[in-house]
Amino acid sequence: MRMHNVRRALLVLLPLLLLLATGRAALAADPADLQLQAPQEATLGEQVTVTAVLRDASGTPIVGAPVILWSPAQFLSTGGAVQLGKVATNARGEATFRYEARTEESVVLNASFSGDSRYSAAQASAQMAVQGSAQLYQSSAGVRVPGVSVWLLVGLLGGVWGTYLAVMVLLTLIAREGAKAPSRAGGQHG
Amino acid sequence: METREQAESRREENLRKWQVSRRRLLQLLGVAGVAAVAAPLVPSLLRRGGNREAVADEGAAPARVRQWAMVIDLRRCDGCQGIDLPPQCTEACIQGHYGPEPMEWVQVYEQELSGGGTQFIPTPCQQCQNAPCVNVCPVGATFATPEGVVLIDQERCIGCRLCMAACPYDRRFFNWGDAPVPPEAQLADYDPEHQFPAKRGTVMKCNFCPHMARSGKLPYCAQACPTNAIYYGDLEEDIATNGLELVKLSQFLSENQAYHLKAELGTKPRVYYIAGHGQAVGRSPDHEGRKPTRWPWQERAAGAQTWTR
Amino acid sequence: MDKVKNGPREQLERVVLGPLVRTGKGYRLLVGGLVLVVLWALFAYSTQLRDGLIVTGMRDRILWGFYIILFVFFIGISHAGTLISAILRVVKAQWRTPVTRMAEFITVVALSVGGLMPMLDLGRPDRIPNLVLFGRWQSPILWDVLSISTYLTGSIIYLYLPLIPDLAICRDRLGNEVPGWKRWFFRVASVGWQGTARQKKLLSIALASMMVLIIPVAVSVHTVVSWIFAMTLREPWNSTVFGAYFVAGAIFSGIAAIILVMAVLRRAFHLEAYITHKHFINLGYMLGGFTLIMMYFNVSEYVVTGYKMAGETSFHFVQLMVREYAPFFWLYTIGGMVLPGLIILFPKTRTFTGVLVAAGLVLVGMWMERFIIVVAGLRVPLMPYDPSWYVPTWVEWSIMAGAFAMFGLVIAVFSKLFPVISIWEVAEQYEEHEVKEAPALGRSLPATGSLRMEPTSEPPAEGADHGPGGTR
């Protein structure tokens, strides 16, 4: 129950906040323009570069502004935004993110700049189709040493038990010899 | 005279026959001995054949498998001092799994910090990927699922406790006697994923609640944490949640310098920790001590025994 | 030649075969007492079956106790037997002949009792078949199952082979003196041994292959037993030296066990003429040698860990050296190694009694060693919790008493079924001795010299008026 509420609250709150920020900035600050460049397609697990470019109204890059990359997601019963990174823009106004697609089918990527004292907030979004369904995470433990397997144990035991068996065969030979020999050999033992 | 000679010869013949049959008997005994001793290896040999088929099957049907993981943010864990209750993760786990006294599958240890004061460490089974317990189990009663969860089949466990000796995190518990569990647990269908009803003479531990996750719920411990310090996630989809927020798991781990308990042992746990002493929820490291854990069904169980760990 | 040969030989047969025919009151009392103790232990085990392992003192933190200690202890004792007899046979030590039979016998008995112990320790003994149904060859427990069953079979064969000529002697000598079933047993078990040249050749081939094979098998067993501990990540057990340490400890305690059992059987069955003080002294030398090896292992283990005092190891080191388990540790090191070593070292104390005392000390010390390894090793906290305690309950004490009683009982019962001294091997030595001595005129060979009758070495009071088994 609580998680559902939280998710709903987040879904309502997030756009509201953005709206509020934009509205306020429109009154007081210069408008900022954010553009998100992302590949249209990617394979599952592929590292792609996503670039957000932040400029002012005149097309001049805004330098050193923090840009957040996020994506809406759903896991178990929790839904909401997953923050994928936070990068400050460089001299060309670019914030570059490395993104690895882990979710199948399509991903919506959002970049947002929350505005500062001079510029208003800005947002951009891009859609990326993700292909493939291969397992990406594989846990590995131990190491396979060639030759070390259950057969080694079988061979070892087989050797020992084979000798036991051979000794048993010797015993039967002794028994046969005893049957052939004249019985009561006059106490010649040892 | 003749009859006596005949009898003599017959007896000798019988003796000879008997010698021969004795030889055969000895040979039979030898073969039986070899077979009897080699018998424990047979399942391993069979499984070797079986494994290959399983691998081939995996190649044919490539479905992605969840890889459950947990992150415990110690910055947010105050050992439930803030609400003045015993650790809620432990108690929720006990109630959810009908955990017998004195088992605390998720135990909140209080550890002294190097510079003074203490921190609380909620410790579930670490779900090691190189699990010492799975390695030493003689009958495969402890096993790792494809989802990376280590489970115990209490219907196969022989109670040798070598897994308990092998676990470096003290996360395994033995049913020394008939554990106190409520009647409803006794009626349930047994499953290694929830482990109730408890079976005497077998080992139990945290099962990481994959059955809960499959039905879209967080594990009991994560649900009950009042400060949302426990994140449960999937390394395959690289996402985790504590019920409040979603995080990109790999990024969350690296940005917060997550660590493993006893990482030097090479057990490769699936449980990660973020260092802290409850500072994010206002706990001072000098505020020591936590409330003792409670087991609710002590009175309801007839003829049950408890013990100390 | 024949007359000269027959004298001591017949006497040997008379003395050694005597217990197979006659049974004294003391023996019956002893067996009765042992049976009572075993029955009591069975009762104790029945309560454990009924209520579960909660009746023991073991708990989650110190999760093994007396049962596993006894497992290691008895498997350790079992080593002496076969290993010593095989090594002595391989190096052709002449003095071994009257000793080997008992050593091999102790191996079989100790191995059977020791192998039983982990089964008593199981929480679900009803699921033992799972070891066959679902066995994993990667598990140290399975290695134990495989190696111990292999070793047990091997040592039974190895006990049986040199027994065949003796069983034939029993078959031929003990006619109507023994009941029918015993006659039947001797006839069947002696597999038609007539002592022909070919039979002797076949037997010596069989014996030679077994004595070479049994040594690596025995070494593997105690190595694998140590791996039950060393294959875990517990700090005090996480040691590469464990295999060798356990093998040395096993032989060490095994020699001590042989000395004590031999002394009892010698007294009970009046074998003073054949098992002389010389044999005890010789075994005492072996014991003394192993005290040095054991001390070396302990120095290697504790000086290296104690010097560094790393993490959990330091807790273990401190609890052994100065805290809770210091009495056990020093009893083991001083009482179980240094003191026996000194007793063997000085000629004044290196007597029959001295060797017996040393052997007793070693056995107690080695039991302590296993206690330290299992209990103190498990006591080291793995997580921030207070170290717990292990207090064995009456059930565990009873089962321990039962295990020792069982050990004695099986020895007592089987010593009535076959000669405890290898008659044919001893007799063979007499013959060799005579052949060698005849031309050399009195040049006594040190090895066989010990085998000569030494009527003066024993007080005449140890005569026939003692009932067999009356000494204990």
Tab-separated table of N, CA, C and O in Angstrom, chain A residues 90-163:
chain	number	residue	atom	x	y	z
A	90	ASN	N	30.255	21.057	-20.349
A	90	ASN	CA	31.616	21.531	-20.642
A	90	ASN	C	31.563	22.840	-21.416
A	90	ASN	O	30.499	23.481	-21.506
A	91	ALA	N	32.673	23.238	-21.988
A	91	ALA	CA	32.770	24.536	-22.654
A	91	ALA	C	31.819	24.630	-23.839
A	91	ALA	O	31.396	25.714	-24.221
A	92	ARG	N	31.494	23.495	-24.436
A	92	ARG	CA	30.557	23.520	-25.559
A	92	ARG	C	29.126	23.330	-25.089
A	92	ARG	O	28.229	23.146	-25.899
A	93	GLY	N	28.926	23.357	-23.772
A	93	GLY	CA	27.583	23.197	-23.234
A	93	GLY	C	27.077	21.779	-23.253
A	93	GLY	O	25.879	21.536	-23.135
A	94	GLU	N	28.020	20.834	-23.392
A	94	GLU	CA	27.602	19.433	-23.506
A	94	GLU	C	27.806	18.684	-22.185
A	94	GLU	O	28.842	18.831	-21.535
A	95	ALA	N	26.826	17.899	-21.852
A	95	ALA	CA	26.966	16.957	-20.735
A	95	ALA	C	26.876	15.562	-21.338
A	95	ALA	O	25.880	15.224	-21.961
A	96	THR	N	27.974	14.787	-21.169
A	96	THR	CA	28.027	13.475	-21.816
A	96	THR	C	27.842	12.368	-20.777
A	96	THR	O	28.501	12.373	-19.727
A	97	PHE	N	26.955	11.454	-21.096
A	97	PHE	CA	26.667	10.333	-20.187
A	97	PHE	C	26.989	9.022	-20.891
A	97	PHE	O	26.807	8.899	-22.099
A	98	ARG	N	27.478	8.078	-20.088
A	98	ARG	CA	27.602	6.715	-20.598
A	98	ARG	C	26.382	5.966	-20.076
A	98	ARG	O	26.114	5.952	-18.878
A	99	TYR	N	25.669	5.367	-20.974
A	99	TYR	CA	24.465	4.659	-20.538
A	99	TYR	C	24.502	3.227	-21.047
A	99	TYR	O	24.817	2.979	-22.219
A	100	GLU	N	24.211	2.317	-20.169
A	100	GLU	CA	24.147	0.909	-20.560
A	100	GLU	C	22.707	0.444	-20.420
A	100	GLU	O	22.134	0.478	-19.330
A	101	ALA	N	22.129	0.052	-21.541
A	101	ALA	CA	20.729	-0.372	-21.522
A	101	ALA	C	20.625	-1.751	-20.884
A	101	ALA	O	21.264	-2.690	-21.321
A	102	ARG	N	19.837	-1.835	-19.816
A	102	ARG	CA	19.667	-3.111	-19.133
A	102	ARG	C	18.214	-3.553	-19.196
A	102	ARG	O	17.884	-4.650	-18.761
A	103	THR	N	17.350	-2.665	-19.647
A	103	THR	CA	15.940	-2.995	-19.711
A	103	THR	C	15.579	-3.347	-21.140
A	103	THR	O	16.017	-2.677	-22.079
A	104	GLU	N	14.787	-4.367	-21.298
A	104	GLU	CA	14.417	-4.801	-22.642
A	104	GLU	C	13.428	-3.836	-23.275
A	104	GLU	O	12.791	-3.041	-22.609
A	105	GLU	N	13.287	-3.956	-24.600
A	105	GLU	CA	12.371	-3.154	-25.410
A	105	GLU	C	12.777	-1.684	-25.423
A	105	GLU	O	13.882	-1.391	-25.837
A	106	SER	N	11.933	-0.779	-24.974
A	106	SER	CA	12.306	0.621	-25.192
A	106	SER	C	12.556	1.350	-23.880
A	106	SER	O	12.006	1.000	-22.835
A	107	VAL	N	13.429	2.339	-23.989
A	107	VAL	CA	13.786	3.133	-22.820
A	107	VAL	C	13.515	4.596	-23.139
A	107	VAL	O	13.842	5.062	-24.222
A	108	VAL	N	12.920	5.286	-22.210
A	108	VAL	CA	12.764	6.735	-22.357
A	108	VAL	C	13.834	7.394	-21.502
A	108	VAL	O	13.941	7.123	-20.314
A	109	LEU	N	14.657	8.199	-22.158
A	109	LEU	CA	15.708	8.904	-21.431
A	109	LEU	C	15.315	10.363	-21.303
A	109	LEU	O	14.874	10.992	-22.267
A	110	ASN	N	15.452	10.894	-20.143
A	110	ASN	CA	15.133	12.297	-19.905
A	110	ASN	C	16.367	12.994	-19.369
A	110	ASN	O	17.077	12.443	-18.533
A	111	ALA	N	16.564	14.226	-19.888
A	111	ALA	CA	17.625	15.060	-19.318
A	111	ALA	C	16.954	16.286	-18.749
A	111	ALA	O	16.021	16.825	-19.352
A	112	SER	N	17.385	16.684	-17.589
A	112	SER	CA	16.809	17.917	-17.081
A	112	SER	C	17.868	18.801	-16.447
A	112	SER	O	18.832	18.342	-15.848
A	113	PHE	N	17.650	20.048	-16.667
A	113	PHE	CA	18.469	21.081	-16.048
A	113	PHE	C	17.513	21.847	-15.148
A	113	PHE	O	16.471	22.319	-15.601
A	114	SER	N	17.840	21.917	-13.872
A	114	SER	CA	16.837	22.448	-12.939
A	114	SER	C	16.885	23.967	-12.821
A	114	SER	O	16.165	24.545	-12.022
A	115	GLY	N	17.719	24.579	-13.643
A	115	GLY	CA	17.750	26.042	-13.619
A	115	GLY	C	18.651	26.579	-12.543
A	115	GLY	O	19.002	25.866	-11.597
A	116	ASP	N	19.086	27.784	-12.722
A	116	ASP	CA	19.861	28.432	-11.659
A	116	ASP	C	19.448	29.895	-11.570
A	116	ASP	O	18.395	30.275	-12.055
A	117	SER	N	20.288	30.696	-10.991
A	117	SER	CA	19.908	32.083	-10.743
A	117	SER	C	19.683	32.852	-12.045
A	117	SER	O	18.900	33.783	-12.103
A	118	ARG	N	20.358	32.356	-13.117
A	118	ARG	CA	20.237	33.126	-14.349
A	118	ARG	C	19.283	32.485	-15.347
A	118	ARG	O	18.490	33.177	-15.980
A	119	TYR	N	19.413	31.129	-15.450
A	119	TYR	CA	18.636	30.432	-16.483
A	119	TYR	C	17.469	29.678	-15.891
A	119	TYR	O	17.544	29.171	-14.763
A	120	SER	N	16.464	29.577	-16.672
A	120	SER	CA	15.303	28.797	-16.241
A	120	SER	C	15.571	27.305	-16.473
A	120	SER	O	16.501	26.939	-17.183
A	121	ALA	N	14.733	26.497	-15.884
A	121	ALA	CA	14.889	25.056	-16.018
A	121	ALA	C	14.539	24.606	-17.427
A	121	ALA	O	13.766	25.283	-18.128
A	122	ALA	N	15.126	23.458	-17.824
A	122	ALA	CA	14.840	22.942	-19.161
A	122	ALA	C	14.839	21.420	-19.109
A	122	ALA	O	15.476	20.814	-18.255
A	123	GLN	N	14.120	20.860	-20.061
A	123	GLN	CA	14.036	19.408	-20.077
A	123	GLN	C	14.011	18.917	-21.508
A	123	GLN	O	13.518	19.609	-22.400
A	124	ALA	N	14.580	17.729	-21.713
A	124	ALA	CA	14.525	17.115	-23.036
A	124	ALA	C	14.381	15.623	-22.846
A	124	ALA	O	14.729	15.086	-21.799
A	125	SER	N	13.888	14.965	-23.852
A	125	SER	CA	13.704	13.532	-23.705
A	125	SER	C	13.963	12.830	-25.030
A	125	SER	O	13.870	13.446	-26.089
A	126	ALA	N	14.332	11.584	-24.955
A	126	ALA	CA	14.620	10.818	-26.159
A	126	ALA	C	14.185	9.381	-25.919
A	126	ALA	O	14.182	8.909	-24.783
A	127	GLN	N	13.825	8.714	-27.015
A	127	GLN	CA	13.416	7.331	-26.880
A	127	GLN	C	14.438	6.441	-27.567
A	127	GLN	O	14.968	6.787	-28.631
A	128	MET	N	14.713	5.315	-26.941
A	128	MET	CA	15.717	4.418	-27.498
A	128	MET	C	15.130	3.006	-27.513
A	128	MET	O	14.624	2.525	-26.507
A	129	ALA	N	15.187	2.377	-28.690
A	129	ALA	CA	14.709	0.996	-28.785
A	129	ALA	C	15.851	0.059	-28.406
A	129	ALA	O	16.963	0.192	-28.925
A	130	VAL	N	15.580	-0.864	-27.496
A	130	VAL	CA	16.624	-1.781	-27.047
A	130	VAL	C	16.331	-3.163	-27.601
A	130	VAL	O	15.213	-3.672	-27.492
A	131	GLN	N	17.338	-3.705	-28.255
A	131	GLN	CA	17.148	-5.028	-28.843
A	131	GLN	C	17.956	-6.082	-28.105
A	131	GLN	O	18.964	-5.781	-27.487
A	132	GLY	N	17.514	-7.321	-28.216
A	132	GLY	CA	18.232	-8.445	-27.602
A	132	GLY	C	17.601	-8.847	-26.295
A	132	GLY	O	16.852	-8.085	-25.669
A	133	SER	N	17.896	-10.064	-25.923
A	133	SER	CA	17.359	-10.553	-24.653
A	133	SER	C	18.353	-11.510	-23.997
A	133	SER	O	17.972	-12.473	-23.367
A	134	ALA	N	19.647	-11.235	-24.204
A	134	ALA	CA	20.664	-12.147	-23.667
A	134	ALA	C	20.925	-11.837	-22.196
A	134	ALA	O	20.787	-10.693	-21.751
A	135	GLN	N	21.307	-12.871	-21.470
A	135	GLN	CA	21.663	-12.698	-20.065
A	135	GLN	C	22.953	-11.889	-19.987
A	135	GLN	O	23.945	-12.206	-20.645
A	136	LEU	N	22.934	-10.836	-19.193
A	136	LEU	CA	24.111	-9.969	-19.101
A	136	LEU	C	24.956	-10.290	-17.880
A	136	LEU	O	26.167	-10.296	-17.931
A	137	TYR	N	24.291	-10.551	-16.761
A	137	TYR	CA	25.039	-10.778	-15.527
A	137	TYR	C	25.230	-12.261	-15.323
A	137	TYR	O	24.261	-13.006	-15.267
A	138	GLN	N	26.458	-12.667	-15.238
A	138	GLN	CA	26.724	-14.068	-14.968
A	138	GLN	C	27.653	-14.158	-13.769
A	138	GLN	O	28.727	-13.565	-13.786
A	139	SER	N	27.198	-14.853	-12.771
A	139	SER	CA	28.087	-15.005	-11.633
A	139	SER	C	28.975	-16.208	-11.887
A	139	SER	O	28.519	-17.234	-12.373
A	140	SER	N	30.225	-16.030	-11.590
A	140	SER	CA	31.143	-17.142	-11.799
A	140	SER	C	31.920	-17.380	-10.520
A	140	SER	O	32.311	-16.447	-9.839
A	141	ALA	N	32.104	-18.633	-10.200
A	141	ALA	CA	32.893	-18.981	-9.021
A	141	ALA	C	33.738	-20.185	-9.357
A	141	ALA	O	33.332	-21.053	-10.114
A	142	GLY	N	34.917	-20.213	-8.810
A	142	GLY	CA	35.789	-21.361	-8.995
A	142	GLY	C	36.471	-21.333	-10.344
A	142	GLY	O	36.290	-20.417	-11.146
A	143	VAL	N	37.262	-22.345	-10.569
A	143	VAL	CA	38.007	-22.426	-11.813
A	143	VAL	C	38.046	-23.890	-12.229
A	143	VAL	O	38.060	-24.787	-11.388
A	144	ARG	N	37.963	-24.108	-13.512
A	144	ARG	CA	37.988	-25.489	-13.994
A	144	ARG	C	39.420	-25.862	-14.343
A	144	ARG	O	40.012	-25.282	-15.267
A	145	VAL	N	39.993	-26.770	-13.595
A	145	VAL	CA	41.345	-27.238	-13.883
A	145	VAL	C	41.215	-28.477	-14.761
A	145	VAL	O	40.525	-29.426	-14.386
A	146	PRO	N	41.845	-28.463	-15.916
A	146	PRO	CA	41.702	-29.617	-16.800
A	146	PRO	C	42.183	-30.891	-16.102
A	146	PRO	O	43.246	-30.900	-15.487
A	147	GLY	N	41.379	-31.922	-16.173
A	147	GLY	CA	41.778	-33.197	-15.590
A	147	GLY	C	41.254	-33.420	-14.192
A	147	GLY	O	41.192	-34.549	-13.735
A	148	VAL	N	40.921	-32.338	-13.489
A	148	VAL	CA	40.401	-32.514	-12.134
A	148	VAL	C	38.884	-32.628	-12.217
A	148	VAL	O	38.186	-31.642	-12.414
A	149	SER	N	38.432	-33.826	-12.114
A	149	SER	CA	36.991	-34.046	-12.155
A	149	SER	C	36.698	-35.289	-11.349
A	149	SER	O	37.592	-35.885	-10.739
A	150	VAL	N	35.442	-35.649	-11.354
A	150	VAL	CA	35.044	-36.827	-10.584
A	150	VAL	C	35.768	-38.071	-11.099
A	150	VAL	O	36.005	-39.016	-10.356
A	151	TRP	N	36.164	-38.041	-12.367
A	151	TRP	CA	36.839	-39.212	-12.934
A	151	TRP	C	38.199	-39.444	-12.299
A	151	TRP	O	38.672	-40.580	-12.223
A	152	LEU	N	38.837	-38.378	-11.847
A	152	LEU	CA	40.111	-38.539	-11.144
A	152	LEU	C	39.904	-39.372	-9.884
A	152	LEU	O	40.662	-40.302	-9.588
A	153	LEU	N	38.832	-39.022	-9.166
A	153	LEU	CA	38.503	-39.746	-7.947
A	153	LEU	C	38.137	-41.187	-8.270
A	153	LEU	O	38.556	-42.122	-7.578
A	154	VAL	N	37.360	-41.348	-9.337
A	154	VAL	CA	36.960	-42.697	-9.743
A	154	VAL	C	38.208	-43.517	-10.082
A	154	VAL	O	38.338	-44.674	-9.668
A	155	GLY	N	39.148	-42.896	-10.799
A	155	GLY	CA	40.369	-43.604	-11.171
A	155	GLY	C	41.181	-44.010	-9.957
A	155	GLY	O	41.656	-45.145	-9.848
A	156	LEU	N	41.296	-43.052	-9.029
A	156	LEU	CA	42.075	-43.306	-7.808
A	156	LEU	C	41.470	-44.466	-7.014
A	156	LEU	O	42.159	-45.420	-6.638
A	157	LEU	N	40.163	-44.360	-6.802
A	157	LEU	CA	39.475	-45.412	-6.053
A	157	LEU	C	39.521	-46.732	-6.815
A	157	LEU	O	39.702	-47.788	-6.222
A	158	GLY	N	39.367	-46.621	-8.124
A	158	GLY	CA	39.390	-47.828	-8.947
A	158	GLY	C	40.720	-48.544	-8.808
A	158	GLY	O	40.755	-49.778	-8.702
A	159	GLY	N	41.819	-47.772	-8.763
A	159	GLY	CA	43.134	-48.382	-8.591
A	159	GLY	C	43.230	-49.149	-7.291
A	159	GLY	O	43.662	-50.297	-7.246
A	160	VAL	N	42.786	-48.485	-6.222
A	160	VAL	CA	42.878	-49.114	-4.902
A	160	VAL	C	41.990	-50.357	-4.841
A	160	VAL	O	42.428	-51.436	-4.437
A	161	TRP	N	40.754	-50.183	-5.289
A	161	TRP	CA	39.823	-51.316	-5.202
A	161	TRP	C	40.183	-52.413	-6.198
A	161	TRP	O	39.921	-53.584	-5.953
A	162	GLY	N	40.790	-52.033	-7.282
A	162	GLY	CA	41.272	-53.044	-8.216
A	162	GLY	C	42.337	-53.911	-7.561
A	162	GLY	O	42.349	-55.139	-7.714
A	163	THR	N	43.217	-53.264	-6.783
A	163	THR	CA	44.232	-54.042	-6.066
A	163	THR	C	43.577	-54.965	-5.042
A	163	THR	O	43.983	-56.114	-4.891
